[in-house]
Tab-separated table of C-alpha atoms in Angstrom:
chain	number	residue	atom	x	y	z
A	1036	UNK	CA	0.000	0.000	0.000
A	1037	UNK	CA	2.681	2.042	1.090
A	1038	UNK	CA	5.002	1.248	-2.478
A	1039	UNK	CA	3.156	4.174	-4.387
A	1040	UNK	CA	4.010	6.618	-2.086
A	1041	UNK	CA	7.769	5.352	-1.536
A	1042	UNK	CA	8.051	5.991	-5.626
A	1043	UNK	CA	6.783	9.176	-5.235
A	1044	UNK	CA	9.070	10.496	-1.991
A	1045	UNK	CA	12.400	8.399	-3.142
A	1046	UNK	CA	12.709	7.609	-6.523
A	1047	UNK	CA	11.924	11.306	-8.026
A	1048	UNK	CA	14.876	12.848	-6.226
A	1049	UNK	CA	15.955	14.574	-9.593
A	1050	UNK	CA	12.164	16.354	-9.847
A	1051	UNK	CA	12.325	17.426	-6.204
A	1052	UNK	CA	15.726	19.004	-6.038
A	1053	UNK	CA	14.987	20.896	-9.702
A	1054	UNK	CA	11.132	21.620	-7.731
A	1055	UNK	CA	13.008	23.434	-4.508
A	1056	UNK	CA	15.345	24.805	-6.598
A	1057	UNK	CA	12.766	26.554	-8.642
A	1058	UNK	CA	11.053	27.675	-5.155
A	1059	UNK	CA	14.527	28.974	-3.673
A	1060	UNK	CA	14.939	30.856	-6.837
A	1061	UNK	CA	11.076	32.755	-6.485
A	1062	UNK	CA	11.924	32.938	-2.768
A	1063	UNK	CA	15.427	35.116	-3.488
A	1064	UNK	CA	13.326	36.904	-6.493
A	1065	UNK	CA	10.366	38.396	-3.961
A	1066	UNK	CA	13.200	39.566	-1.644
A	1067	UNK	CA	15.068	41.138	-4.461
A	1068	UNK	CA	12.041	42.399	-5.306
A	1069	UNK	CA	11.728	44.666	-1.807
A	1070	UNK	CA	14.568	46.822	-2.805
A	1071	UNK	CA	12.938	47.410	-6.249
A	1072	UNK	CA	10.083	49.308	-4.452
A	1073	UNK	CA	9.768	53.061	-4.521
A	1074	UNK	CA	10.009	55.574	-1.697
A	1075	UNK	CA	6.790	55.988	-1.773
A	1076	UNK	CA	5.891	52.204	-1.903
A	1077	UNK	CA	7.696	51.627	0.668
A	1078	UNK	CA	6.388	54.404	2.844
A	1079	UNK	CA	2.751	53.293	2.630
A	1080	UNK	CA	4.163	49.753	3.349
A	1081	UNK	CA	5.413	50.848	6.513
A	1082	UNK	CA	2.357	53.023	7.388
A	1083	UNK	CA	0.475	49.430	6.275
A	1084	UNK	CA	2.156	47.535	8.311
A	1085	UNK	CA	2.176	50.139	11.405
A	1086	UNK	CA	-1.684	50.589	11.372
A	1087	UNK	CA	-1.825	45.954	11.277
A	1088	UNK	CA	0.614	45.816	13.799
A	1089	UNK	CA	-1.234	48.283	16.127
A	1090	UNK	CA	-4.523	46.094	15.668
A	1091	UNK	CA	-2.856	42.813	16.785
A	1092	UNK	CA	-1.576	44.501	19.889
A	1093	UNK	CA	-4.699	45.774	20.272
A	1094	UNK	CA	-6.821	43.273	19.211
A	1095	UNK	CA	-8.861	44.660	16.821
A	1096	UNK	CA	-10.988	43.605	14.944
A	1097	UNK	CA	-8.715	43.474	11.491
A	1098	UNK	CA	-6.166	41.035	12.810
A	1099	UNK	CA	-6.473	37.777	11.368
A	1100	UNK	CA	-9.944	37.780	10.219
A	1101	UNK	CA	-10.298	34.392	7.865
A	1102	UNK	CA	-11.866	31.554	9.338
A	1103	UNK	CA	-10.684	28.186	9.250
A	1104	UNK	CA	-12.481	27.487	5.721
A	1105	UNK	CA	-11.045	30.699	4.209
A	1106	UNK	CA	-7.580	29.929	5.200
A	1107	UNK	CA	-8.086	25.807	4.065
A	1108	UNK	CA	-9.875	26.616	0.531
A	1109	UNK	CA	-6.983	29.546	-0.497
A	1110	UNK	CA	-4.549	26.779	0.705
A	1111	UNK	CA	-6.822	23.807	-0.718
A	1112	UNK	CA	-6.829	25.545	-4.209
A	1113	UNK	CA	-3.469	25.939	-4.573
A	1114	UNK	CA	-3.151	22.544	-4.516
A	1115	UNK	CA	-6.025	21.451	-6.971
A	1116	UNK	CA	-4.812	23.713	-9.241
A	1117	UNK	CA	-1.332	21.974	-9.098
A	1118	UNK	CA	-3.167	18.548	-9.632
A	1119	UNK	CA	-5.860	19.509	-12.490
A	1120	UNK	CA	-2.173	20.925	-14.507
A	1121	UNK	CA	-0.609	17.391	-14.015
A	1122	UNK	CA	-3.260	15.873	-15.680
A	1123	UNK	CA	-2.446	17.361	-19.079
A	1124	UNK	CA	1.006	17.820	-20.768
A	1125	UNK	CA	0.347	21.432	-21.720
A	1126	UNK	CA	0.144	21.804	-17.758
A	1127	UNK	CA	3.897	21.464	-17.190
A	1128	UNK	CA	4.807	24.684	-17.204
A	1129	UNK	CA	2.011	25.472	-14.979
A	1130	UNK	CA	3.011	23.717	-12.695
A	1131	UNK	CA	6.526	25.068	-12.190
A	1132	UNK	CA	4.887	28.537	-12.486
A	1133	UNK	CA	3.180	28.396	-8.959
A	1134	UNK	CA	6.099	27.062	-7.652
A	1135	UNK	CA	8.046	29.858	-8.270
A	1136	UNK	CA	4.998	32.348	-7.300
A	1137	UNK	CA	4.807	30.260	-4.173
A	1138	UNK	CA	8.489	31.545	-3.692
A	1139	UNK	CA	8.007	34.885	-4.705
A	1140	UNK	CA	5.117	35.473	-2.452
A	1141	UNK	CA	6.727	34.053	0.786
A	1142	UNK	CA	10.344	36.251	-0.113
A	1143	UNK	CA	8.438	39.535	-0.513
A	1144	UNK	CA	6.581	38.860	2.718
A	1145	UNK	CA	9.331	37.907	4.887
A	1146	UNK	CA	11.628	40.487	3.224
A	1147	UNK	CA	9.299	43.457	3.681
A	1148	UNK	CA	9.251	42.659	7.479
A	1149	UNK	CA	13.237	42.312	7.666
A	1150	UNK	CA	13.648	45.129	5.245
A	1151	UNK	CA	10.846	47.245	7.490
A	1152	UNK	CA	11.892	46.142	11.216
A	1153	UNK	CA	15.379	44.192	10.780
A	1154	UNK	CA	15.863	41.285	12.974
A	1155	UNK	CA	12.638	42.268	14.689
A	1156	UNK	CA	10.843	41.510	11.492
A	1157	UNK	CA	12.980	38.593	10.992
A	1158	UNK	CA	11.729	37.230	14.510
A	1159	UNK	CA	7.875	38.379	13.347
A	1160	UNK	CA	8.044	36.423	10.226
A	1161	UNK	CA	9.599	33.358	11.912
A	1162	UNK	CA	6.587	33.292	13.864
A	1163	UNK	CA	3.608	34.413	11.624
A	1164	UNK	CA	5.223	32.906	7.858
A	1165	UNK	CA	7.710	30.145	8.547
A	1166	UNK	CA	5.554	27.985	11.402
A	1167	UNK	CA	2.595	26.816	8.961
A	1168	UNK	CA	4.519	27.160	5.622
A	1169	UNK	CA	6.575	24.275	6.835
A	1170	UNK	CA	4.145	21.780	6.307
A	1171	UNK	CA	2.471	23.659	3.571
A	1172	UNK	CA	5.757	23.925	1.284
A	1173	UNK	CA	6.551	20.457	1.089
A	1174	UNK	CA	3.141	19.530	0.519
A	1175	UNK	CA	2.987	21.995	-2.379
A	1176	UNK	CA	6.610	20.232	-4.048
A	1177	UNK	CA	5.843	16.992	-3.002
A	1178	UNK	CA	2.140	17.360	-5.167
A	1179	UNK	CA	4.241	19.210	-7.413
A	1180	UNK	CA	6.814	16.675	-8.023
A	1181	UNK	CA	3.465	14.006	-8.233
A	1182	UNK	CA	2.246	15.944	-10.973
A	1183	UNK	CA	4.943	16.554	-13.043
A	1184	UNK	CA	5.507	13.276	-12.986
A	1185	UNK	CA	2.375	12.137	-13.872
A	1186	UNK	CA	2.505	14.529	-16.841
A	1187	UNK	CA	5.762	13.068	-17.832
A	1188	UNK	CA	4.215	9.449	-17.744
A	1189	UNK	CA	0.972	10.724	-20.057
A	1190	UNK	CA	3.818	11.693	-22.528
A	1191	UNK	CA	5.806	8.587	-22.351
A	1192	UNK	CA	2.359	6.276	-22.790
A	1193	UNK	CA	-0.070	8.808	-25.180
A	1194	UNK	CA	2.964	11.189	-26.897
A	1195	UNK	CA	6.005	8.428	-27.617
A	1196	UNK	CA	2.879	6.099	-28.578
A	1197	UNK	CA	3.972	3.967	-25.898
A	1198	UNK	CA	0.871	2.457	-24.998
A	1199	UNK	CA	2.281	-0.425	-22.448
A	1200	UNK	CA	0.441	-0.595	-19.422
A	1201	UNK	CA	-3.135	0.994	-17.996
A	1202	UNK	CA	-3.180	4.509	-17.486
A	1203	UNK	CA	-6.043	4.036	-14.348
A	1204	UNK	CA	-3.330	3.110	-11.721
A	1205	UNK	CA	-1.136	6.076	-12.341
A	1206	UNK	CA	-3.926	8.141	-11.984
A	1207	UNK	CA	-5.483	6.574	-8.864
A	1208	UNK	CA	-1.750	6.612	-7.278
A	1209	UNK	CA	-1.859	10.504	-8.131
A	1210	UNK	CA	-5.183	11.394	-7.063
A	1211	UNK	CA	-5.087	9.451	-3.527
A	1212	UNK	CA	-1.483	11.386	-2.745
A	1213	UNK	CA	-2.911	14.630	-3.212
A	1214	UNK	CA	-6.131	13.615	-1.221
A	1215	UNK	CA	-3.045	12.700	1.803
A	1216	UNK	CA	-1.645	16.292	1.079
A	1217	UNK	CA	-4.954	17.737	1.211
A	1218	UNK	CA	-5.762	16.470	5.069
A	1219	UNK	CA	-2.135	17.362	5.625
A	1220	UNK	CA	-3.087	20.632	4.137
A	1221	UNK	CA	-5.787	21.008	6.500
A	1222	UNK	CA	-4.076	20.560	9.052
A	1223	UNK	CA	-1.435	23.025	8.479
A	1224	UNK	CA	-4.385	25.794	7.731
A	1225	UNK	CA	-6.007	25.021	11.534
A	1226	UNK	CA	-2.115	25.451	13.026
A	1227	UNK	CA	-2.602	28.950	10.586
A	1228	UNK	CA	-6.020	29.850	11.991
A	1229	UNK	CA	-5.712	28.888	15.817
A	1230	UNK	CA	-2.261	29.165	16.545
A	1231	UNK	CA	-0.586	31.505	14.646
A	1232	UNK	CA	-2.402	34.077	15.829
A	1233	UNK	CA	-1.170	33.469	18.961
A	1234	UNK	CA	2.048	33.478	18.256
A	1235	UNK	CA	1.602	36.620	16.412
A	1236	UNK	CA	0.078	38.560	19.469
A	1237	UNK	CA	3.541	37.655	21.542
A	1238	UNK	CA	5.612	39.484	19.378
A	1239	UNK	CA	3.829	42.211	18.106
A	1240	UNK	CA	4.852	44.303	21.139
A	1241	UNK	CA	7.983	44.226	20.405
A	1242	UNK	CA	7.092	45.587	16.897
A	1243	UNK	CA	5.861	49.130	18.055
């Protein structure tokens, strides 16, 4: 039962390492991207990020206000998006697309807090971005990696005419991992919902 999902952690190591790659890569872009900002970008980012930080500390009613199902579904269709790609060849490219958004979007975040605050935003992101994000990143390359590979194996089979074999099991073996990283998913958006903000009101003191 277990041999599907063996294949899919061990014996793609070449698709995960060019996967995190890709992800490092949007990650280093979004920070790059901080000191392409304007004055006056960056002014309203600070007077953005002043005005949230004052509402966590005082708990107001703008900090943190998705739910558990708005936090699961934005995380929940990132995912399905990165499945319903695999299941075509044109998808590919997709595919590798939102992993280096993914990157992008977590290297802006985390370097407009350091580039804001310095090693106070460093200590803000490590406790509002990095907590959830570990579980949510590799379940994002791991269905990744599933789907580029199953892309690859429609070509082999349906492209290179190589018809060997039934094309049912590769699919089920696809669709049941990304139903795993889906719960695991979940889970990581409840640590989001309930805990982060938790962690978030601890520091935010420090941030004023």
């Amino acid at each position: 039962m277990l041999r599907p999902f063996r294949y899919a952690l061990k014996d793609q190591t070449p698709l995960y390492v060019f996967v995190s790659v890709l992800f490092l890569m949007g990650v280093v872009f979004g920070a790059l991207m901080v000191n392409a900002l304007t004055f006056e970008q960056q002014q309203d980012l600070s007077r953005y990020l002043g005005n949230f930080f004052m509402s966590v500390n005082e708990g107001g009613a703008d900090f943190y206000p998705l739910t558990l199902w708005e936090v699961a579904l934005l995380h929940l269709k990132w995912l399905g998006l990165i499945w319903i790609l695999g299941l075509s060849v044109i998808g590919l490219p997709g595919i590798l697309i939102l992993d280096f958004l993914k990157g992008v979007l977590i290297g802006f975040t985390v370097g407009c807090l350091v580039g804001q605050f310095t090693w106070k935003g460093l200590l803000f992101a490590m406790v509002s971005v990095a907590p959830h994000n570990l579980l949510i990143i590799p379940v994002l390359l791991i269905g990744s990696v599933a789907a580029i590979g199953f892309s690859l194996n429609i070509i082999r089979n349906r492209v290179l005419m190589n018809r060997s074999g039934s094309a049912a099991r590769p699919f089920l073996t696809y669709t049941a991992l990304t139903l795993v990283l889906a719960v695991v998913m979940l889970g990581a958006s409840s640590f989001e919902t309930w805990v982060t903000p938790v962690m978030m009101g601890w520091v935010t003191p420090m941030m004023q």
